[in-house]
Short mmCIF file of C-alpha atoms and ligand atoms in Angstrom, two decimals:
data_model
loop_
_atom_site.label_atom_id
_atom_site.label_comp_id
_atom_site.label_asym_id
_atom_site.label_seq_id
_atom_site.Cartn_x
_atom_site.Cartn_y
_atom_site.Cartn_z
CA MET A 673 -5.28 -0.12 8.93
CA ASN A 674 -4.14 -0.79 5.89
CA LEU A 675 -4.98 2.75 3.66
CA ILE A 676 -3.29 0.14 0.31
CA GLN A 677 -6.46 -2.25 0.05
CA GLN A 678 -8.25 2.29 -0.39
CA ILE A 679 -8.11 3.02 -3.88
CA PRO A 680 -11.72 3.05 -5.54
CA LEU A 681 -9.27 4.18 -8.77
CA LEU A 682 -7.81 0.61 -8.93
CA HIS A 683 -10.98 -1.91 -8.46
CA GLU A 684 -11.48 -4.13 -10.72
CA ARG A 685 -9.23 -2.25 -13.32
CA ARG A 686 -6.92 -4.77 -15.26
CA ILE A 687 -3.59 -4.26 -15.05
CA LEU A 688 -0.87 -6.64 -17.15
CA LEU A 689 2.26 -6.06 -14.42
CA GLY A 690 5.75 -7.20 -17.38
CA VAL A 691 8.87 -8.49 -15.59
CA SER A 692 12.56 -8.55 -16.72
CA GLY A 693 15.36 -10.63 -16.09
CA SER A 694 17.20 -7.77 -12.84
CA ILE A 695 17.96 -8.30 -9.67
CA ALA A 696 14.58 -5.72 -8.70
CA ALA A 697 12.18 -8.43 -10.04
CA TYR A 698 11.71 -9.71 -6.20
CA LYS A 699 9.79 -5.99 -6.23
CA ALA A 700 7.99 -6.49 -8.82
CA ALA A 701 6.10 -9.29 -6.26
CA ASP A 702 5.11 -6.28 -3.74
CA LEU A 703 4.48 -4.79 -6.73
CA ALA A 704 1.32 -7.75 -8.55
CA SER A 705 0.38 -7.85 -4.09
CA LYS A 706 -0.10 -4.41 -3.54
CA LEU A 707 -2.27 -3.12 -6.97
CA THR A 708 -4.05 -6.70 -6.19
CA GLN A 709 -5.13 -5.69 -2.08
CA ALA A 710 -6.38 -2.34 -3.99
CA GLY A 711 -8.89 -4.26 -6.02
CA ALA A 712 -7.00 -4.15 -9.68
CA LEU A 713 -7.07 -7.25 -11.35
CA VAL A 714 -3.53 -8.14 -12.24
CA ASP A 715 -2.13 -10.47 -14.92
CA VAL A 716 2.20 -11.37 -15.07
CA ILE A 717 3.89 -11.70 -17.59
CA LEU A 718 7.18 -13.11 -16.33
CA SER A 719 10.31 -13.13 -19.22
CA ASP A 720 12.80 -16.20 -18.43
CA ALA A 721 15.91 -13.75 -17.35
CA ALA A 722 13.09 -13.02 -15.16
CA GLN A 723 12.06 -16.44 -14.30
CA GLU A 724 16.50 -16.94 -12.37
CA PHE A 725 15.70 -14.26 -9.85
CA VAL A 726 11.60 -15.27 -9.35
CA SER A 727 8.92 -17.86 -9.50
CA PRO A 728 5.57 -17.65 -11.49
CA ILE A 729 4.29 -19.54 -9.27
CA THR A 730 5.38 -16.37 -6.21
CA PHE A 731 3.02 -14.44 -8.70
CA GLN A 732 1.17 -16.97 -8.64
CA SER A 733 0.11 -16.52 -4.83
CA VAL A 734 -0.11 -12.72 -4.66
CA THR A 735 -3.00 -12.01 -7.46
CA GLY A 736 -4.66 -14.84 -7.31
CA ARG A 737 -4.94 -14.97 -10.83
CA ASN A 738 -2.48 -16.58 -14.47
CA VAL A 739 1.40 -16.27 -14.34
CA TYR A 740 2.26 -15.71 -18.33
CA THR A 741 5.57 -17.02 -20.05
CA ASP A 742 7.38 -18.41 -22.62
CA VAL A 743 6.37 -22.11 -21.68
CA GLU A 744 2.57 -20.93 -23.22
CA LEU A 745 4.38 -18.66 -25.25
CA TRP A 746 4.45 -21.64 -27.28
CA ALA A 747 1.72 -23.74 -25.98
CA SER A 748 -1.34 -23.95 -28.18
CA GLU A 749 -2.87 -21.33 -27.79
CA GLY A 750 0.13 -19.12 -27.36
CA HIS A 751 0.02 -17.47 -31.15
CA ILE A 752 -3.22 -15.93 -30.24
CA LEU A 753 -1.59 -15.42 -26.28
CA HIS A 754 -0.52 -11.90 -26.71
CA VAL A 755 -3.24 -10.11 -28.41
CA GLY A 756 -5.06 -11.57 -26.16
CA LEU A 757 -3.67 -10.42 -22.94
CA ALA A 758 -2.77 -7.08 -24.79
CA GLU A 759 -6.91 -6.11 -25.84
CA ASN A 760 -7.79 -7.13 -22.22
CA ALA A 761 -5.31 -5.45 -21.07
CA GLU A 762 -6.29 -1.06 -19.34
CA LEU A 763 -2.30 -0.22 -18.17
CA PHE A 764 0.51 -2.39 -18.63
CA ILE A 765 3.88 -1.54 -16.72
CA ILE A 766 6.36 -3.28 -17.38
CA ALA A 767 9.01 -2.71 -13.57
CA PRO A 768 11.51 -3.38 -13.28
CA VAL A 769 12.71 -3.42 -16.92
CA THR A 770 16.28 -3.67 -18.22
CA ALA A 771 17.76 -2.28 -20.13
CA ASN A 772 17.95 -5.16 -23.40
CA THR A 773 13.81 -5.22 -23.06
CA ILE A 774 14.43 -1.80 -23.56
CA GLY A 775 16.76 -1.66 -26.46
CA LYS A 776 13.46 -4.49 -28.10
CA LEU A 777 10.95 -1.94 -27.15
CA ALA A 778 12.25 0.71 -28.64
CA HIS A 779 13.56 -1.72 -31.95
CA GLY A 780 10.59 -2.91 -31.84
CA LEU A 781 11.59 -6.81 -31.13
CA ALA A 782 9.61 -8.97 -30.50
CA ASP A 783 11.70 -12.15 -29.68
CA SER A 784 9.57 -13.03 -26.64
CA LEU A 785 5.56 -13.48 -24.96
CA LEU A 786 6.81 -9.84 -22.84
CA THR A 787 7.85 -7.78 -25.60
CA LEU A 788 5.61 -9.23 -28.09
CA THR A 789 2.19 -8.08 -25.67
CA ALA A 790 3.96 -4.58 -24.92
CA LEU A 791 4.71 -4.33 -29.23
CA ALA A 792 0.30 -5.35 -28.80
CA VAL A 793 -0.60 -3.66 -27.11
CA LYS A 794 -3.22 -0.39 -26.97
CA CYS A 795 -3.72 1.27 -23.16
CA PRO A 796 -0.68 2.95 -21.72
CA LEU A 797 2.58 1.86 -21.00
CA LEU A 798 4.70 3.08 -17.93
CA LEU A 799 8.07 1.68 -17.78
CA ALA A 800 10.10 1.30 -14.53
CA PRO A 801 13.39 0.35 -15.05
CA ALA A 802 16.43 -0.89 -13.60
CA MET A 803 20.26 -1.65 -13.60
CA ASP A 804 23.02 -1.17 -12.46
CA ALA A 805 25.53 1.85 -11.94
CA HIS A 806 26.75 3.31 -15.80
CA MET A 807 24.22 1.45 -17.34
CA PHE A 808 21.19 3.98 -17.00
CA GLU A 809 23.33 7.09 -18.36
CA ASN A 810 24.54 4.92 -21.30
CA PRO A 811 23.45 6.65 -24.42
CA ALA A 812 22.64 3.42 -25.52
CA VAL A 813 19.34 3.09 -23.59
CA GLN A 814 19.35 7.04 -23.10
CA ASP A 815 18.98 7.48 -26.86
CA ASN A 816 16.07 4.82 -26.65
CA LEU A 817 14.76 5.65 -23.79
CA ALA A 818 14.08 8.51 -25.45
CA LEU A 819 12.46 7.19 -28.63
CA LEU A 820 9.85 5.21 -26.69
CA ARG A 821 9.62 8.49 -24.42
CA GLN A 822 8.78 10.49 -28.48
CA ARG A 823 6.64 7.44 -28.74
CA GLY A 824 4.27 7.90 -26.08
CA VAL A 825 5.46 5.58 -23.64
CA PHE A 826 6.08 6.52 -19.64
CA VAL A 827 8.99 5.99 -17.85
CA VAL A 828 9.27 6.65 -13.82
CA GLU A 829 12.99 8.21 -13.45
CA PRO A 830 15.17 4.71 -11.33
CA ALA A 831 16.65 6.61 -8.15
CA GLU A 832 19.66 7.02 -6.75
CA GLY A 833 20.99 4.32 -4.81
CA ARG A 834 23.47 1.55 -4.10
CA MET A 835 23.32 -0.78 -6.46
CA ALA A 836 23.86 -4.93 -5.70
CA SER A 837 26.90 -4.96 -6.78
CA GLY A 838 27.94 -2.67 -3.78
CA LEU A 839 28.34 1.41 -6.86
CA VAL A 840 25.57 4.05 -5.94
CA GLY A 841 23.90 5.83 -9.36
CA LYS A 842 20.86 6.39 -10.43
CA GLY A 843 19.61 2.06 -11.54
CA ARG A 844 17.34 1.57 -8.86
CA LEU A 845 14.31 0.42 -8.64
CA VAL A 846 11.14 2.88 -7.58
CA GLU A 847 9.62 2.26 -4.25
CA THR A 848 6.08 0.40 -4.55
CA TRP A 849 4.37 3.58 -3.49
CA GLU A 850 5.78 5.16 -6.58
CA LEU A 851 4.90 3.20 -8.94
CA ILE A 852 1.47 2.94 -7.57
CA GLY A 853 1.03 6.61 -7.76
CA HIS A 854 2.36 6.68 -11.37
CA ILE A 855 -0.06 4.22 -11.68
CA ARG A 856 -2.59 5.51 -10.14
CA ARG A 857 -1.84 8.61 -12.45
CA GLN A 858 -2.92 7.61 -15.81
CA PHE A 859 -5.82 5.53 -14.43
CA GLY A 860 -6.39 9.70 -12.92
CA ARG A 861 -5.49 11.59 -16.18
CA ARG A 862 -8.78 11.22 -18.07
CA GLY A 863 -11.07 12.00 -15.00
CA PRO A 864 -13.61 14.43 -14.60
CA LEU A 865 -10.86 17.47 -13.12
CA ALA A 866 -8.85 16.64 -16.07
CA GLY A 867 -8.05 20.33 -17.22
CA LEU A 868 -8.27 21.56 -13.13
CA LEU A 869 -5.78 23.14 -11.19
CA PHE A 870 -6.58 22.51 -6.75
CA VAL A 871 -3.99 24.03 -4.38
CA VAL A 872 -4.79 21.81 -1.39
CA THR A 873 -3.28 23.08 2.49
CA ALA A 874 -1.87 20.12 4.18
CA GLY A 875 -0.55 19.87 8.20
CA GLY A 876 0.49 22.42 10.90
CA THR A 877 2.23 25.77 10.64
CA GLN A 878 4.66 27.41 13.22
CA GLU A 879 5.67 30.09 14.82
CA PRO A 880 8.91 30.39 16.29
CA ILE A 881 9.77 31.62 19.40
CA ASP A 882 12.56 30.55 20.18
CA ALA A 883 16.00 29.36 17.41
CA VAL A 884 14.91 26.26 18.21
CA ARG A 885 11.56 26.91 20.36
CA ALA A 886 8.36 27.21 18.26
CA ILE A 887 4.38 27.28 18.72
CA THR A 888 2.15 24.75 16.78
CA ASN A 889 -0.92 21.99 16.79
CA ARG A 890 -0.54 17.82 16.30
CA SER A 891 -2.48 18.04 12.65
CA SER A 892 -0.48 15.09 11.17
CA GLY A 893 -1.52 16.36 7.51
CA LYS A 894 -2.77 12.56 6.28
CA GLN A 895 -6.29 14.22 5.96
CA GLY A 896 -4.80 17.08 3.84
CA PHE A 897 -2.03 15.00 1.44
CA ALA A 898 -5.26 11.95 1.48
CA LEU A 899 -7.33 14.95 -0.73
CA ALA A 900 -3.94 15.92 -2.53
CA GLN A 901 -4.60 11.94 -4.20
CA ALA A 902 -8.38 12.08 -4.00
CA ALA A 903 -8.11 14.92 -6.90
CA LEU A 904 -4.96 13.02 -8.64
CA ASP A 905 -6.92 10.50 -8.98
CA ARG A 906 -9.43 12.24 -10.94
CA GLY A 907 -6.92 14.21 -13.49
CA ALA A 908 -6.51 17.30 -11.41
CA GLU A 909 -3.73 19.31 -11.02
CA VAL A 910 -2.45 19.76 -8.09
CA VAL A 911 -1.05 22.45 -5.75
CA LEU A 912 -0.58 21.04 -2.31
CA ILE A 913 0.54 23.79 0.15
CA ALA A 914 2.34 22.10 3.38
CA GLY A 915 3.24 22.19 6.88
CA PRO A 916 5.93 20.48 7.63
CA SER A 917 5.90 16.63 7.41
CA HIS A 918 7.50 13.70 6.66
CA LEU A 919 4.67 12.68 3.95
CA GLN A 920 6.10 11.53 1.11
CA THR A 921 4.52 13.49 -1.65
CA PRO A 922 1.32 12.06 -3.45
CA ILE A 923 3.05 11.42 -6.67
CA GLY A 924 2.26 13.98 -9.56
CA ALA A 925 1.30 16.69 -7.52
CA LYS A 926 3.66 19.77 -7.02
CA ARG A 927 4.48 20.48 -3.60
CA ILE A 928 5.18 23.87 -2.20
CA ASP A 929 6.86 23.14 1.65
CA VAL A 930 6.11 25.94 4.90
CA ARG A 931 7.06 26.38 7.78
CA THR A 932 4.93 29.34 9.45
CA ALA A 933 1.22 30.56 8.83
CA ALA A 934 2.69 33.65 6.84
CA GLU A 935 4.45 31.10 4.70
CA MET A 936 1.95 30.21 4.09
CA ARG A 937 -0.91 32.63 3.57
CA ASP A 938 1.87 33.95 0.84
CA ALA A 939 2.42 30.65 -0.97
CA VAL A 940 -1.68 29.93 -1.34
CA LEU A 941 -1.84 34.07 -2.51
CA ASN A 942 1.10 33.28 -5.08
CA GLU A 943 -0.67 29.75 -6.67
CA VAL A 944 -4.51 30.53 -5.61
CA ASP A 945 -5.53 32.40 -8.16
CA LYS A 946 -4.89 29.96 -11.05
CA ALA A 947 -6.54 27.54 -9.06
CA ASP A 948 -10.45 26.00 -9.58
CA VAL A 949 -10.54 24.96 -6.57
CA LEU A 950 -8.89 26.16 -3.25
CA LEU A 951 -9.35 23.23 -0.07
CA MET A 952 -7.39 24.57 3.12
CA ALA A 953 -7.25 21.09 5.36
CA ALA A 954 -4.81 23.22 7.00
CA ALA A 955 -4.81 23.82 10.72
CA VAL A 956 -2.36 27.07 10.06
CA ALA A 957 -2.31 28.97 13.54
CA ASP A 958 -3.90 31.73 14.89
CA PHE A 959 -0.74 33.03 16.81
CA ARG A 960 2.73 34.20 15.74
CA ALA A 961 5.20 35.41 19.31
CA THR A 962 5.16 39.29 18.15
CA GLN A 963 8.94 39.36 18.76
CA THR A 964 10.95 35.78 17.54
CA SER A 965 15.12 36.20 19.27
CA PRO A 966 17.79 33.84 17.02
CA GLU A 967 19.21 32.97 19.96
CA LYS A 968 17.83 29.55 22.28
CA ILE A 969 15.77 32.07 25.27
CA LYS A 970 18.41 31.11 28.22
CA ARG A 971 16.09 29.94 31.28
CA SER A 972 18.78 30.53 33.57
CA LYS A 973 17.01 33.94 31.77
CA GLY A 974 13.64 33.38 33.91
CA VAL A 975 10.50 32.79 32.22
CA PRO A 976 9.91 35.16 28.88
CA GLN A 977 7.60 37.14 28.94
CA ILE A 978 5.61 35.71 25.08
CA GLN A 979 3.50 38.31 23.44
CA LEU A 980 0.93 36.96 20.59
CA GLU A 981 -0.59 38.90 18.05
CA PRO A 982 -3.23 37.12 15.38
CA THR A 983 -1.86 35.60 11.23
CA ASP A 984 -3.57 36.49 9.17
CA ASP A 985 -7.04 34.83 8.23
CA ILE A 986 -5.74 33.36 4.50
CA LEU A 987 -9.04 31.84 3.83
CA ALA A 988 -10.58 35.35 3.85
CA LEU A 989 -8.09 36.86 2.41
CA VAL A 990 -9.00 34.49 -0.38
CA ALA A 991 -11.83 35.50 -0.02
CA ASN A 992 -11.40 38.60 -0.59
CA ASN A 993 -9.23 38.67 -3.81
CA ARG A 994 -12.18 37.15 -5.36
CA ARG A 995 -14.32 38.99 -5.02
CA THR A 996 -12.73 41.16 -7.56
CA LYS A 997 -11.09 38.95 -9.49
CA GLY A 998 -13.91 35.17 -9.24
CA TRP A 999 -11.56 32.52 -9.03
CA PRO A 1000 -11.20 30.36 -7.66
CA ARG A 1001 -14.19 29.30 -8.59
CA LEU A 1002 -15.30 27.20 -4.95
CA MET A 1003 -13.79 27.46 -1.46
CA ILE A 1004 -13.29 24.56 0.37
CA GLY A 1005 -12.34 25.21 4.22
CA PHE A 1006 -12.64 22.83 8.26
CA ALA A 1007 -12.90 23.55 10.74
CA ALA A 1008 -11.18 22.29 13.35
CA GLU A 1009 -14.06 22.04 16.84
CA SER A 1010 -14.85 21.94 20.37
CA GLU A 1011 -18.45 22.51 20.85
CA ASP A 1012 -21.86 23.90 19.49
CA LEU A 1013 -19.75 21.84 15.45
CA ILE A 1014 -22.49 22.78 13.32
CA THR A 1015 -23.66 26.49 14.27
CA ASN A 1016 -19.54 27.22 14.48
CA ALA A 1017 -18.19 25.50 11.23
CA ARG A 1018 -21.54 27.23 9.47
CA ALA A 1019 -20.69 30.46 11.21
CA LYS A 1020 -16.51 30.40 9.67
CA LEU A 1021 -17.86 29.20 6.50
CA LEU A 1022 -20.51 31.84 5.59
CA GLU A 1023 -17.54 33.95 6.84
CA ARG A 1024 -14.89 32.95 4.15
CA ASP A 1025 -17.31 32.89 1.37
CA LEU A 1026 -17.10 28.81 1.27
CA ALA A 1027 -19.08 26.69 -1.18
CA LEU A 1028 -18.38 24.27 1.80
CA ILE A 1029 -16.59 23.66 5.55
CA VAL A 1030 -16.48 19.79 6.66
CA ALA A 1031 -16.26 20.29 9.85
CA ASN A 1032 -14.60 18.29 12.65
CA ASP A 1033 -15.30 17.69 16.55
CA ILE A 1034 -11.96 17.15 17.66
CA THR A 1035 -12.60 16.61 20.88
CA ALA A 1036 -13.71 12.59 19.40
CA HIS A 1037 -11.68 10.02 19.95
CA ASP A 1038 -10.39 7.99 16.99
CA ALA A 1039 -11.27 12.22 14.78
CA GLY A 1040 -9.28 14.67 14.10
CA PHE A 1041 -5.33 16.21 14.42
CA ASP A 1042 -3.20 13.00 14.37
CA VAL A 1043 -4.85 9.82 13.67
CA GLU A 1044 -6.16 8.08 10.86
CA THR A 1045 -9.34 8.07 10.89
CA ASN A 1046 -11.94 10.73 10.43
CA GLN A 1047 -15.46 12.29 12.13
CA VAL A 1048 -17.17 14.51 9.81
CA THR A 1049 -19.38 17.08 9.23
CA LEU A 1050 -20.43 18.26 5.18
CA ILE A 1051 -21.62 21.60 5.84
CA ASP A 1052 -22.89 23.34 2.09
CA ALA A 1053 -23.46 27.70 1.65
CA GLU A 1054 -27.62 25.89 1.41
CA GLY A 1055 -27.29 24.74 4.60
CA GLY A 1056 -26.83 21.51 4.03
CA VAL A 1057 -25.66 19.13 6.27
CA GLN A 1058 -23.93 15.45 6.30
CA GLU A 1059 -22.56 13.36 9.47
CA LEU A 1060 -20.64 11.10 8.00
CA PRO A 1061 -20.17 8.03 9.68
CA LEU A 1062 -16.43 7.13 11.04
CA MET A 1063 -13.98 7.35 8.65
CA THR A 1064 -10.20 6.77 7.74
CA LYS A 1065 -9.01 10.43 6.50
CA VAL A 1066 -9.20 8.47 2.48
CA GLU A 1067 -12.53 7.38 2.74
CA VAL A 1068 -13.78 10.92 3.81
CA ALA A 1069 -11.46 12.56 1.08
CA GLU A 1070 -13.52 10.11 -1.19
CA SER A 1071 -16.33 11.09 0.37
CA VAL A 1072 -14.95 15.17 -0.25
CA PHE A 1073 -14.51 14.91 -3.27
CA GLN A 1074 -17.83 13.82 -4.48
CA ARG A 1075 -19.07 16.76 -3.27
CA ILE A 1076 -17.12 18.90 -4.98
CA LEU A 1077 -18.24 17.37 -8.49
CA ARG A 1078 -21.66 18.23 -8.41
CA LEU A 1079 -21.36 21.72 -6.47
CA LEU A 1080 -18.97 21.39 -9.90
CA GLU A 1081 -21.97 19.81 -11.47
CA LEU A 1082 -19.51 17.29 -12.72
CA SER A 1083 -19.88 13.89 -12.33
CA GLU A 1084 -17.58 10.40 -11.74
N1 LIG B 1548 -7.57 28.89 8.68
C1 LIG B 1548 -6.93 30.60 7.45
N2 LIG B 1548 -6.18 31.30 7.70
C2 LIG B 1548 -5.99 30.96 9.25
C3 LIG B 1548 -6.74 30.81 10.67
C4 LIG B 1548 -7.52 29.00 9.45
O1 LIG B 1548 -7.47 29.66 6.07
N3 LIG B 1548 -4.86 32.09 10.25
C5 LIG B 1548 -8.74 28.09 8.02
C6 LIG B 1548 -7.61 26.61 8.25
O2 LIG B 1548 -7.38 26.37 6.68
C7 LIG B 1548 -9.33 26.52 7.81
C8 LIG B 1548 -10.67 27.73 8.56
O3 LIG B 1548 -9.34 28.60 7.83
O4 LIG B 1548 -9.96 26.19 6.44
C9 LIG B 1548 -10.99 27.14 9.74
O5 LIG B 1548 -10.02 27.25 10.83
P1 LIG B 1548 -10.12 27.44 11.96
O6 LIG B 1548 -8.82 27.26 12.49
O7 LIG B 1548 -11.19 26.27 12.53
O8 LIG B 1548 -10.94 28.07 12.64
P2 LIG B 1548 -10.66 29.73 12.74
O9 LIG B 1548 -11.19 30.11 12.17
O10 LIG B 1548 -9.08 29.89 13.44
O11 LIG B 1548 -10.97 29.66 13.97
P3 LIG B 1548 -10.94 29.35 15.86
O12 LIG B 1548 -9.96 28.69 15.96
O13 LIG B 1548 -11.64 30.81 17.05
O14 LIG B 1548 -12.12 28.24 15.78
#
């Protein structure tokens, strides 16, 4: 299943994509394609130099829409084309943007359809530079970018890496998923959760036994990461506390990596005081070894007897603090159950003073740990029970956030 197809935030959003002349221009075709698949309406403007690398038909094919070049600028309708494109756009992203175009934008030059439109837009302008090593650090480029930032332009810093020239340095266009993350952040900024702080936990913890072995579980972190992204899409500030995971950090989230349940507890207690909502999606270990060996336990020493002790119940600790401090306003938990789903999940909700619990039947096929999909039942403190169908974890996150908005008495 292609998760890029599911970005409700981008549905029918009118995005203007400007492409200037860099070898990274071919990556802009991937961006145009992914944005279109996500539901956005993407109009593309190519500079003359961009067309040395990619052709209008490439973009036309992936967006199914018109692509604009300086040929259209000089046609009979040309004198109003940039105004029309600018008026229509909800976001203007120029990716890749070259040192030359950055210079023109900083100084208000308007010698092409791309630069004319950049002057005419009222919507947010996002720049994703790409240039060869040493050029990005050049004070001329840096000063121009500083000037643009001062004027409210958002700059996505290029990545370090190998350039087409073979040199290594800072100047590579960031990956498509990152560009989409920044675009989501721009659209989300004005969302209903703007000004609120969400602490989201994700993934499983690892409790060490010796130098290399640990007690852990199969949680992938996907559900928690999807929840963090759903909060960002609605404008929230997000602290994502994650057990070991290779998943990409959603753009805009502050990520804190932890390994053990004790580290997760400390991170949560540290962050939650300032939070409006705590979303505990992590599969925290309930037990850890009473003693750990700093060396690898040798097989020749015989089968070790591992004594376990309970870890702290993080939600219970936060619920306790909340009685005196009043924060966080809402606590939302997950329940991984293999029997008596509703009864057990409801007991967890009541014990920990939760507003909502997302209950998983972990014995169900295609649901729960380590898969793309999930089948959950939402149980709230008022006794409401809503069984959702099998969905992707991204869709589950969307449904959970519809409930959270209602709990916070906000609307989309
Ligand atoms: N949780 C927690 N601290 C722990 C264990 C779990 O805060 N040490 C949180 C989980 O993040 C989840 C909720 O408590 O939101 C329920 O976790 P779950 O593993 O389903 O239940 P447990 O309370 O651990 O009970 P059991 O394992 O007996 O089902």
